[in-house]
PDB file of C-alpha atoms in Angstrom:
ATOM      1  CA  UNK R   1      38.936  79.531 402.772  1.00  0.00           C
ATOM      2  CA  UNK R   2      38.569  79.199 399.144  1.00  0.00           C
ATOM      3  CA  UNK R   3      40.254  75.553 397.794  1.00  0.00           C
ATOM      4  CA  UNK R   4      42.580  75.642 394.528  1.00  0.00           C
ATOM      5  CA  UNK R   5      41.950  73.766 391.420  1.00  0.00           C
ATOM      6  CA  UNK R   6      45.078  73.318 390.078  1.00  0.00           C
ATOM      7  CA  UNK R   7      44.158  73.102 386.125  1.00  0.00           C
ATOM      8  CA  UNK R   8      45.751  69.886 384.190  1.00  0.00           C
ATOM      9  CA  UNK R   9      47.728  71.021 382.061  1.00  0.00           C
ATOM     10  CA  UNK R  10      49.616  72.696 385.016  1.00  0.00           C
ATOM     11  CA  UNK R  11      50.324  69.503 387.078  1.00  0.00           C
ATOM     12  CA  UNK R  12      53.706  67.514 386.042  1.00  0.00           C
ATOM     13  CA  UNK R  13      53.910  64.942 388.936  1.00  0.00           C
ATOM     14  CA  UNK R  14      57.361  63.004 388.912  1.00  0.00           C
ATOM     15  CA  UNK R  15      57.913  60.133 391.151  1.00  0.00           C
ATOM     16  CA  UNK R  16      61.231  58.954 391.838  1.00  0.00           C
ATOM     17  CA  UNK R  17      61.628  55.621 392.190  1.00  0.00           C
ATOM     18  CA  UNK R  18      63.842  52.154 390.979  1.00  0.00           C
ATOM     19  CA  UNK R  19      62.342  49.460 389.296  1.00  0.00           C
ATOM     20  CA  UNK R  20      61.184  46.636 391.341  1.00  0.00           C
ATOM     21  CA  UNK R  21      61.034  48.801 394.560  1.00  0.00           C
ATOM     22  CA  UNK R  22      56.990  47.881 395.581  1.00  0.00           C
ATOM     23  CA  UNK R  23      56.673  50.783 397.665  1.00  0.00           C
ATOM     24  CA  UNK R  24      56.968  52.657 394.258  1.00  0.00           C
ATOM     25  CA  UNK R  25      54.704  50.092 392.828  1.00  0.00           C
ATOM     26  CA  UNK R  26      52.311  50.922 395.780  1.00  0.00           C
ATOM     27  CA  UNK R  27      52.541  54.926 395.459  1.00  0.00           C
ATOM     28  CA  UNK R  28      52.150  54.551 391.509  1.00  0.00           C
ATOM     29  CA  UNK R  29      48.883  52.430 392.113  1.00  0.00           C
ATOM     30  CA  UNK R  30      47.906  55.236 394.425  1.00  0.00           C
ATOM     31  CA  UNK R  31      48.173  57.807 392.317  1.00  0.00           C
ATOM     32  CA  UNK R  32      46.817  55.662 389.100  1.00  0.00           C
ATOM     33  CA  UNK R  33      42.821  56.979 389.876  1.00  0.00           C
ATOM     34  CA  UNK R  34      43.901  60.561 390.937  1.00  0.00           C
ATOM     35  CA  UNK R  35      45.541  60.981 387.632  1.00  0.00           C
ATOM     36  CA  UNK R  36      42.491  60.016 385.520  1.00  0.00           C
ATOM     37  CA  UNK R  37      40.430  61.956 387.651  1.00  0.00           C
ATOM     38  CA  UNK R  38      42.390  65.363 387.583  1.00  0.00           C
ATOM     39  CA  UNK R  39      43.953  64.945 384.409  1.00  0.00           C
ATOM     40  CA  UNK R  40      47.498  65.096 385.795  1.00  0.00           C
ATOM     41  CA  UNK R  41      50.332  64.192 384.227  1.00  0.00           C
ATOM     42  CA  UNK R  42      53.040  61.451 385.903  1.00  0.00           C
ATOM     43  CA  UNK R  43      56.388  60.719 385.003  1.00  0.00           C
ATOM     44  CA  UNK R  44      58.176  57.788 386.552  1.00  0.00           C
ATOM     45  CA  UNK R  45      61.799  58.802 386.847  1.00  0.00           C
ATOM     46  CA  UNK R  46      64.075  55.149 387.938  1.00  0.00           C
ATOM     47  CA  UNK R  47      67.178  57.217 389.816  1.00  0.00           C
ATOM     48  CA  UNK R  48      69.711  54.267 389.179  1.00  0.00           C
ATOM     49  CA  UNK R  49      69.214  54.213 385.340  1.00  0.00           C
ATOM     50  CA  UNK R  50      69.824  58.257 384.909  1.00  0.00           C
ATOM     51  CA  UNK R  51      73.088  59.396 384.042  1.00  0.00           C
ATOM     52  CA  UNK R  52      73.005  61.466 387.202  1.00  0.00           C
ATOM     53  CA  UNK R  53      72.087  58.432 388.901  1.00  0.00           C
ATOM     54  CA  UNK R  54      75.339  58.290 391.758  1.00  0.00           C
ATOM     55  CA  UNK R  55      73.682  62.030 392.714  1.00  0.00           C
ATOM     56  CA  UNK R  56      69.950  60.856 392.393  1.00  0.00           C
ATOM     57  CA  UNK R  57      70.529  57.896 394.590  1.00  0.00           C
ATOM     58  CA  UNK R  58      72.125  60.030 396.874  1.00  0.00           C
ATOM     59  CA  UNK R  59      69.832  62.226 397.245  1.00  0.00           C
ATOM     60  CA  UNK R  60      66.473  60.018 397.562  1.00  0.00           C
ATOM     61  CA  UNK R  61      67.910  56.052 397.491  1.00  0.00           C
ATOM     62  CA  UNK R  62      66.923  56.242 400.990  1.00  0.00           C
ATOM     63  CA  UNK R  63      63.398  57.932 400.619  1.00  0.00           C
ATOM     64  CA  UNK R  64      61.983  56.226 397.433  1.00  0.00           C
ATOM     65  CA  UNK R  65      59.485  56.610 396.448  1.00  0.00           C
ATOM     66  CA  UNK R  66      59.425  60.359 396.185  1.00  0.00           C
ATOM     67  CA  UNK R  67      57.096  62.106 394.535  1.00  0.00           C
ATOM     68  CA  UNK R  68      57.884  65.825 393.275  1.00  0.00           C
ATOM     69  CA  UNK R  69      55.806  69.204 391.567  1.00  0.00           C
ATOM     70  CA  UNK R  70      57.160  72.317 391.201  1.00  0.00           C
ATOM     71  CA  UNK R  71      59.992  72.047 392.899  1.00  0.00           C
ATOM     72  CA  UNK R  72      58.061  70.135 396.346  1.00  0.00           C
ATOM     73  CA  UNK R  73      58.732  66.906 396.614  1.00  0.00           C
ATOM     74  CA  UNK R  74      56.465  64.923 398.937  1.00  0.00           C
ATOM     75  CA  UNK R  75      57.602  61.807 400.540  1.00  0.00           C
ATOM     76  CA  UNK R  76      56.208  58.443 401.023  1.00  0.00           C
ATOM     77  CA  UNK R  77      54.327  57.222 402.911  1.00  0.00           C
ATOM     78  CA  UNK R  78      51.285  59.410 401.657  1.00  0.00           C
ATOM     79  CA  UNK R  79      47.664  59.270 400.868  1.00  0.00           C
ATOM     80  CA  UNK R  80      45.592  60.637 398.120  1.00  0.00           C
ATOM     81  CA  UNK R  81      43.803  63.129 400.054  1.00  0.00           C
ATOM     82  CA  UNK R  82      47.503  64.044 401.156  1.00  0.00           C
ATOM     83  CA  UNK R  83      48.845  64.494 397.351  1.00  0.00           C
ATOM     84  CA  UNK R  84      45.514  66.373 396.870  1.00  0.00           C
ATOM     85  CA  UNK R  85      46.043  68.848 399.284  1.00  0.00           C
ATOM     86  CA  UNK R  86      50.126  69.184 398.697  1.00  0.00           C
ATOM     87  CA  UNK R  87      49.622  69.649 395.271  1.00  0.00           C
ATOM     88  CA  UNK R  88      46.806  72.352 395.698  1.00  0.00           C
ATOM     89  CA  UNK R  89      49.534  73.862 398.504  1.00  0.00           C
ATOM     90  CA  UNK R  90      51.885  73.611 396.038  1.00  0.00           C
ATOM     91  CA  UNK R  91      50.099  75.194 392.917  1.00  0.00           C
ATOM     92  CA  UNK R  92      49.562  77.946 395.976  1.00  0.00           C
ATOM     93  CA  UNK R  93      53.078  78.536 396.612  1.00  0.00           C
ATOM     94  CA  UNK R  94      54.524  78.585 392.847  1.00  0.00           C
ATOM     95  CA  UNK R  95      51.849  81.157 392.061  1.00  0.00           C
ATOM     96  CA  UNK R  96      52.970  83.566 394.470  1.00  0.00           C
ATOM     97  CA  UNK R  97      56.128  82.747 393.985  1.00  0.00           C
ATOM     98  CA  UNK R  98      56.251  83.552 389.900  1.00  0.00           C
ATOM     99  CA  UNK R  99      53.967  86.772 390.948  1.00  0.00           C
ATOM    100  CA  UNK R 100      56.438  87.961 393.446  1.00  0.00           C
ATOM    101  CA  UNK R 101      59.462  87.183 390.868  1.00  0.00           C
ATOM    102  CA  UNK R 102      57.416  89.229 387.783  1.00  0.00           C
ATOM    103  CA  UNK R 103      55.956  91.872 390.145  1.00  0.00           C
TER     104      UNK R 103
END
């Protein structure tokens, strides 16, 4: 089995969170080395100060923190060698999916 590189410039990480939640604190920290390393890209998205915040909170108020990449989301708790391998899984799945929607 040959393992996936996803390149940098390709991984957009967002992790949904709300500020003072220290879970969110704890998967940001997490993530923190892995982004250096790989050269990934993190936003930090705070679902009550969005102006679709009623649906974001809906939607992961209950799951935070919540971490998300083309169009996965992965949910906490989680590990790096667990965001490593989603993330490769995910890269995965996109690419056949924009393949199968071109070809």
């Amino acid at each position: 089995m040959t393992s996936v590189s996803p390149s940098p410039s390709s991984v957009q990480l967002t992790l949904f969170g709300t500020l003072g939640c220290h879970l969110c604190e704890q998967a940001q920290d997490l993530l923190q080395p892995m982004l250096q390393q790989q050269g990934w890209q993190l936003s930090l998205c705070d679902i009550a100060e969005q102006a679709d915040s009623d649906q974001l909170i809906s939607r992961y108020g209950l799951r935070i923190p919540v971490l998300q990449f083309a169009a996965a989301e992965l949910d906490w708790p989680f590990t790096a060698e667990q965001v490593q391998a989603w993330v490769s899984q995910a890269v995965v799945s996109h690419g056949q999916a924009s393949q199968q929607a071109g070809g």
